[in-house]
Amino acid sequence: MKSNGYRPPGPPDMETFYPDLSPRFAAFLAQLRGRNVAVVGHARPDGDCIGSQVALARLLRARGHEVACLNPDPVPRRLQFLLDGLVFLSPDKFEAEDWAAVFVDCADHDRAGQAIRARFPAPAGAIDHHLSNGGFASHNFIDPASAATAEILAGMMLDNGLPVDAVTAQALYTGILTDTGQFRFNSTSRRTFLLAAELLTRGANPTQAGYELYERETVGKLRLLQRFLASLRLESGGRICLGVLPAGVFAETGSLPEDTEGLVDYARAVDGVEIGGLIEERPEGIKASLRAKVPAYRLDLVAGQFGGGGHACAAGLNVPGETLATFYPRLVAALTNRLH
Amino acid sequence: MKSNGYRPPGPPDMETFYPDLSPRFAAFLAQLRGRNVAVVGHARPDGDCIGSQVALARLLRARGHEVACLNPDPVPRRLQFLLDGLVFLSPDKFEAEDWAAVFVDCADHDRAGQAIRARFPAPAGAIDHHLSNGGFASHNFIDPASAATAEILAGMMLDNGLPVDAVTAQALYTGILTDTGQFRFNSTSRRTFLLAAELLTRGANPTQAGYELYERETVGKLRLLQRFLASLRLESGGRICLGVLPAGVFAETGSLPEDTEGLVDYARAVDGVEIGGLIEERPEGIKASLRAKVPAYRLDLVAGQFGGGGHACAAGLNVPGETLATFYPRLVAALTNRLH
């Protein structure tokens, strides 16, 4: 395969994945030597966040660092299989001082919450793939063309010949798997698949990841899906599809708020629909998730009108004090406006 | 990457995917020269069947053959995007004589139906990945360790440096994607991902495939899913989960029999469930699909008790003259028996 100039100390005939980032990452690791390191992830962590935190924490621990994984929210049940004994702390449980911090998968400094931001006002490093990341750390490893933060991290580790054992490989693989929607979002590239192949060589197990992520649903989650499907309504001549979860639905179905993950994809999946949405009525107000089939609709801007944000194809928002009855027509109007 | 001895005329630094099959495939193609070729797929064709037929037909046409794609059943709506003008014929529409036949993704000679078997009693070739395939053609390219027939075909084409344009790459990619359950069934290997990477280089488009396969659902299909979810019942202490589709459900929900594809996966996906099943009541009798999380339950044997068959983790059966009321307890008993 083609060489891109930079020739790292990895396996001799392997492609270089990140010719620009990888040498800088090696230098960053050298500079961190002797420091204790907090590996920080974002609120409501997903597979890419937890997978990247696990992989980076294990790498640093193997290099002799004392390491702590910090998250404002707990690790979701379905991602616990990645931890292999690694403990994740909420910021209020972390009291050590003078630690360096590396933020992963955080589009900005605030994504890890105010408490973590206040404790680490000047992060040593940031590894991320969000387009909007302006680089808030001293050393930024940001590539918006990558499908996942775990893709960048995997590439930089392999490029530099750093140790990737089976647990680390599985964490990185899971980050890539989840953030690509099982290898189908438009960021999925040749590099994504080559990295997946290399991670399998190092022990990543697609079947285990698939089982843990997609074959351990609760009956409550399936009841919640059923309720969501029953609520789906087409708007704007079938170009928008919205589903709602009214207050009390979690208790009624025996499900949890984290079980809403993935539901919005069913709204988008309808033929002819260009934007799908999920609106949840919670005690504190409305929470909504939006998904578009193409980036042109800039859902980050729609969410921004309600104080939210995100990506062009996937955005979210929280509006305190509203109900389904008041919010639904406002959202339909805002989305319809984007279609024109 | 490692060489396996055989060095085909492909790109110079690419891995050899099928060191045993690929030279034989090159010889087979040479031997077919001058023949008209029927590319045959199986009944109720899936993505691997149609993708492999399209890829092989295009390869042969590019080499100057007159080609026909034959299937006992029509190409499902969601796979039409692969055809690019290629016409698929049912066997009764095919009247030419003295054509060679290559069967793809057919575990045995009967899988393409009696009419096709009768017309081609001695197939020239068979390309397949089913464990039970004993080799019914003159030239058999069978590898049960491969995740898909399209994986074998892609590997043999790339190994031999044969032309793979964007349409062919997409067909092969789609075969791999669908037969691995989006890269997660246990046949998914390092080779699977390396081939996916190479197919992307040649123009395969994961986003388009994902859109066509998973983001063009009808409202009727979602209503059918809703009905199926509502019907799910746990049996054998939660180790079996069965859902049913009673007679008339397609008309009631505005869905089609082909919309049942994928439903059974929801039954298997429940945590603690080891075997999931879908039972359909049709005018002619019962049709059931079974899925296990691990191969030890040998669902092919359970299906065999009712005249069906398949793989260890995925099997199906048809029982004429039964109803849901009579068949349900018989199936629960047979499955429970396998759990012990």
XYZ file of N, CA and C in Angstrom, chain A residues 44-181:
414
model
N -23.470 12.055 28.794
C -24.219 11.023 28.060
C -23.293 10.269 27.104
N -22.296 9.593 27.663
C -21.250 9.006 26.816
C -21.773 7.905 25.894
N -21.250 7.881 24.685
C -21.599 6.846 23.710
C -20.418 5.877 23.545
N -20.546 4.982 22.597
C -19.520 3.968 22.403
C -18.176 4.544 22.002
N -18.197 5.604 21.214
C -16.935 6.202 20.784
C -16.238 6.880 21.961
N -17.017 7.532 22.809
C -16.457 8.199 23.979
C -15.845 7.173 24.937
N -16.623 6.190 25.346
C -16.130 5.200 26.314
C -14.998 4.368 25.704
N -15.170 3.942 24.457
C -14.127 3.156 23.804
C -12.809 3.916 23.731
N -12.883 5.197 23.397
C -11.661 6.002 23.305
C -11.047 6.227 24.687
N -11.898 6.458 25.685
C -11.365 6.636 27.038
C -10.655 5.368 27.522
N -11.298 4.228 27.308
C -10.695 2.962 27.744
C -9.350 2.753 27.049
N -9.321 2.962 25.744
C -8.088 2.694 24.989
C -6.963 3.633 25.425
N -7.268 4.908 25.565
C -6.222 5.856 25.955
C -5.760 5.596 27.386
N -6.701 5.309 28.291
C -6.331 5.036 29.685
C -5.431 3.812 29.771
N -5.746 2.778 29.012
C -4.924 1.559 29.043
C -3.539 1.813 28.453
N -3.501 2.604 27.399
C -2.205 2.941 26.805
C -1.337 3.674 27.831
N -1.920 4.662 28.478
C -1.146 5.466 29.425
C -0.724 4.629 30.640
N -1.621 3.783 31.115
C -1.277 2.928 32.250
C -0.137 1.988 31.889
N -0.186 1.460 30.671
C 0.892 0.561 30.231
C 2.226 1.302 30.142
N 2.159 2.628 29.983
C 3.382 3.421 29.912
C 3.776 3.972 31.282
N 3.113 3.488 32.346
C 3.539 3.841 33.695
C 2.813 5.004 34.345
N 1.824 5.567 33.661
C 1.091 6.687 34.248
C 0.050 6.203 35.253
N -0.187 7.007 36.292
C -1.414 6.820 37.055
C -2.522 7.505 36.256
N -3.666 6.828 36.121
C -4.706 7.285 35.196
C -6.075 7.253 35.877
N -6.913 8.212 35.582
C -8.318 8.168 36.011
C -9.201 8.516 34.815
N -10.282 7.752 34.650
C -11.268 8.082 33.615
C -12.392 8.892 34.252
N -12.643 10.070 33.742
C -13.667 10.953 34.305
C -14.799 11.181 33.314
N -16.006 11.108 33.845
C -17.209 11.377 33.038
C -18.272 12.033 33.901
N -18.963 13.007 33.367
C -20.057 13.576 34.150
C -21.218 12.594 34.321
N -21.374 11.642 33.405
C -22.453 10.649 33.495
C -21.862 9.240 33.574
N -22.617 8.304 34.154
C -22.083 6.945 34.274
C -21.974 6.230 32.920
N -21.167 5.179 32.901
C -21.026 4.359 31.694
C -22.326 3.578 31.485
N -22.964 3.708 30.315
C -24.223 2.982 30.078
C -24.032 1.473 30.218
N -25.106 0.821 30.636
C -25.067 -0.632 30.849
C -24.467 -1.382 29.658
N -24.884 -1.000 28.448
C -24.479 -1.784 27.284
C -23.016 -1.583 26.901
N -22.352 -0.601 27.520
C -20.930 -0.385 27.217
C -20.013 -0.893 28.321
N -20.595 -1.424 29.381
C -19.784 -1.892 30.516
C -18.809 -2.998 30.093
N -19.140 -3.737 29.057
C -18.264 -4.841 28.654
C -16.886 -4.369 28.217
N -16.743 -3.075 27.953
C -15.446 -2.562 27.502
C -14.480 -2.293 28.658
N -14.967 -2.237 29.866
C -14.174 -1.654 30.959
C -13.048 -2.559 31.453
N -13.286 -3.870 31.526
C -12.262 -4.793 31.995
C -11.625 -4.301 33.308
N -12.455 -3.893 34.249
C -11.943 -3.495 35.563
C -11.595 -2.024 35.694
N -11.531 -1.327 34.597
C -11.229 0.110 34.653
C -12.393 0.841 35.330
N -12.047 1.752 36.270
C -13.099 2.467 37.000
C -13.307 3.850 36.385
N -14.563 4.198 36.169
C -14.897 5.543 35.699
C -15.423 6.346 36.893
N -14.958 7.577 37.034
C -15.355 8.426 38.161
C -16.179 9.606 37.668
N -17.142 10.018 38.509
C -17.795 11.298 38.245
C -16.889 12.379 38.838
N -16.949 13.588 38.305
C -15.980 14.610 38.711
C -15.992 14.897 40.219
N -17.148 14.754 40.875
C -17.184 15.038 42.316
C -16.455 13.986 43.142
N -16.144 12.841 42.550
C -15.403 11.793 43.259
C -13.899 11.904 43.017
N -13.506 12.882 42.246
C -12.093 12.984 41.868
C -11.481 14.190 42.573
N -10.522 13.916 43.479
C -10.026 15.022 44.301
C -8.538 15.304 44.128
N -7.864 14.484 43.356
C -6.410 14.673 43.198
C -6.119 16.018 42.525
N -4.913 16.502 42.732
C -4.544 17.792 42.132
C -3.324 17.638 41.224
N -3.133 18.619 40.425
C -1.978 18.673 39.524
C -1.921 17.509 38.529
N -3.070 17.057 38.086
C -3.093 16.047 37.042
C -3.208 16.738 35.676
N -2.599 16.094 34.701
C -2.841 16.533 33.317
C -4.184 15.955 32.868
N -4.831 16.614 31.929
C -6.100 16.090 31.410
C -6.042 15.968 29.894
N -6.539 14.828 29.393
C -6.720 14.662 27.951
C -8.211 14.423 27.707
N -8.809 15.272 26.915
C -10.238 15.159 26.582
C -10.381 14.344 25.300
N -11.291 13.377 25.304
C -11.541 12.618 24.075
C -12.994 12.770 23.648
N -13.204 12.883 22.339
C -14.544 12.937 21.738
C -15.372 14.124 22.248
N -14.726 15.151 22.742
C -15.432 16.344 23.233
C -15.271 17.463 22.201
N -16.383 17.891 21.617
C -16.328 18.913 20.572
C -15.847 20.254 21.121
N -16.109 20.490 22.407
C -15.557 21.688 23.032
C -15.312 21.425 24.510
N -14.756 22.423 25.164
C -14.338 22.287 26.556
C -15.532 22.007 27.479
N -16.701 22.501 27.106
C -17.894 22.360 27.947
C -18.547 20.982 27.893
N -18.219 20.193 26.851
C -18.940 18.933 26.637
C -18.767 17.954 27.793
N -17.716 18.152 28.617
C -17.523 17.273 29.769
C -18.192 17.849 31.012
N -18.925 18.933 30.854
C -19.635 19.533 31.984
C -18.817 20.611 32.674
N -19.540 21.463 33.400
C -18.886 22.610 34.045
C -17.903 22.184 35.133
N -18.233 21.140 35.874
C -17.367 20.741 36.988
C -15.991 20.321 36.469
N -15.988 19.536 35.386
C -14.708 19.074 34.832
C -13.970 20.237 34.169
N -14.710 21.084 33.492
C -14.065 22.243 32.868
C -13.373 23.120 33.912
N -14.080 23.326 35.047
C -13.514 24.172 36.105
C -12.256 23.541 36.695
N -12.269 22.215 36.809
C -11.097 21.555 37.389
C -9.915 21.535 36.414
N -10.198 21.448 35.126
C -9.128 21.411 34.123
C -9.300 22.570 33.147
N -8.965 23.777 33.591
C -9.176 24.941 32.718
C -8.231 24.953 31.510
N -7.121 24.220 31.605
C -6.172 24.207 30.483
C -5.755 22.772 30.179
N -6.604 22.034 29.439
C -6.302 20.627 29.151
C -4.985 20.461 28.388
N -4.277 19.395 28.716
C -3.017 19.114 28.005
C -3.306 18.662 26.575
N -4.340 17.825 26.426
C -4.592 17.283 25.094
C -6.069 17.116 24.789
N -6.391 17.076 23.490
C -7.751 16.780 23.035
C -7.651 15.929 21.773
N -8.407 14.827 21.763
C -8.476 13.950 20.590
C -9.936 13.913 20.178
N -10.218 14.294 18.949
C -11.630 14.440 18.580
C -11.804 14.458 17.063
N -13.040 14.175 16.635
C -13.352 14.184 15.199
C -14.510 15.115 14.858
N -14.940 15.956 15.795
C -16.062 16.857 15.493
C -15.595 18.063 14.682
N -16.389 18.365 13.655
C -16.061 19.469 12.754
C -15.924 20.795 13.503
N -16.758 20.971 14.520
C -16.799 22.264 15.209
C -15.694 22.425 16.245
N -14.874 21.390 16.445
C -13.835 21.486 17.478
C -12.747 22.461 17.039
N -12.636 23.564 17.753
C -11.658 24.582 17.399
C -10.290 24.343 18.015
N -10.178 23.331 18.865
C -8.884 23.048 19.491
C -8.731 23.812 20.788
N -9.253 23.272 21.885
C -9.255 23.982 23.164
C -8.143 23.524 24.099
N -7.307 22.571 23.649
C -6.241 22.043 24.515
C -4.878 22.535 24.028
N -3.844 22.239 24.815
C -2.493 22.613 24.378
C -2.071 21.803 23.155
N -2.442 20.517 23.159
C -2.100 19.646 22.022
C -3.400 19.056 21.485
N -3.744 19.412 20.266
C -5.023 18.987 19.687
C -4.804 17.992 18.549
N -5.499 16.864 18.643
C -5.423 15.836 17.609
C -6.823 15.690 17.041
N -7.121 16.522 16.075
C -8.483 16.661 15.578
C -8.507 16.384 14.084
N -9.393 15.486 13.681
C -9.552 15.207 12.254
C -11.023 14.988 11.933
N -11.690 16.010 11.419
C -13.131 15.890 11.144
C -13.442 14.888 10.026
N -12.452 14.481 9.248
C -12.708 13.496 8.194
C -12.774 12.081 8.759
N -12.427 11.928 10.023
C -12.463 10.595 10.624
C -13.857 10.282 11.134
N -14.207 8.998 11.051
C -15.561 8.575 11.418
C -15.767 8.541 12.921
N -14.684 8.487 13.673
C -14.794 8.346 15.128
C -13.503 8.833 15.774
N -13.625 9.285 17.016
C -12.417 9.585 17.784
C -11.578 8.316 17.934
N -12.243 7.192 18.104
C -11.526 5.921 18.225
C -10.757 5.594 16.947
N -11.234 6.054 15.810
C -10.493 5.825 14.564
C -9.165 6.581 14.596
N -9.214 7.845 15.036
C -7.986 8.647 15.130
C -7.018 8.013 16.125
N -7.553 7.637 17.270
C -6.706 7.069 18.315
C -6.096 5.742 17.860
N -6.912 4.896 17.245
C -6.406 3.614 16.737
C -5.316 3.859 15.704
N -5.559 4.778 14.794
C -4.583 5.060 13.745
C -3.272 5.580 14.317
N -3.369 6.487 15.273
C -2.137 7.047 15.854
C -1.385 5.993 16.658
N -2.108 5.126 17.335
C -1.437 4.068 18.109
C -0.752 3.071 17.175
N -1.456 2.648 16.138
C -0.869 1.676 15.211
C 0.286 2.301 14.435
N 0.118 3.532 14.003
C 1.193 4.214 13.280
C 2.480 4.247 14.104
N 2.326 4.433 15.410
C 3.496 4.561 16.272
C 3.947 3.242 16.882
N 3.313 2.143 16.472
C 3.720 0.847 17.012
C 3.482 0.727 18.507
N 2.512 1.465 19.026
C 2.201 1.397 20.461
C 1.427 0.121 20.753
N 1.502 -0.376 21.985
C 0.851 -1.660 22.287
C -0.673 -1.560 22.209
N -1.273 -2.468 21.463
C -2.733 -2.566 21.370
C -3.091 -4.014 21.686
N -3.503 -4.273 22.930
C -3.882 -5.646 23.270
C -5.352 -5.870 22.915
N -5.864 -7.065 23.220
C -7.224 -7.411 22.775
C -8.284 -6.503 23.407
N -8.100 -6.151 24.678
C -9.100 -5.298 25.339
C -9.101 -3.902 24.710
N -7.915 -3.383 24.470
C -7.805 -2.063 23.836
C -8.354 -2.107 22.409
N -8.021 -3.174 21.688
C -8.514 -3.307 20.313
C -10.041 -3.335 20.288
N -10.628 -4.051 21.239
C -12.085 -4.137 21.279
C -12.710 -2.777 21.610
N -12.074 -2.028 22.502
C -12.587 -0.694 22.854
C -12.550 0.222 21.632
N -11.448 0.207 20.914
C -11.310 1.052 19.726
C -12.280 0.602 18.631
N -12.378 -0.708 18.442
C -13.293 -1.243 17.427
C -14.730 -0.820 17.734
N -15.111 -0.906 18.996
C -16.480 -0.552 19.389
C -16.756 0.932 19.170
N -15.753 1.765 19.424
C -15.919 3.192 19.147
C -16.186 3.446 17.672
N -15.429 2.774 16.832
C -15.608 2.924 15.378
C -16.968 2.367 14.957
N -17.292 1.183 15.440
C -18.558 0.519 15.088
C -19.759 1.400 15.415
N -19.788 1.959 16.614
C -20.971 2.710 17.038
C -21.039 4.071 16.355
N -19.907 4.748 16.205
C -19.972 6.096 15.624
C -20.157 6.086 14.105
N -19.977 4.942 13.478
C -20.278 4.839 12.050
C -21.669 4.257 11.811
N -22.436 4.006 12.888
C -23.738 3.348 12.708
C -23.550 1.994 12.049
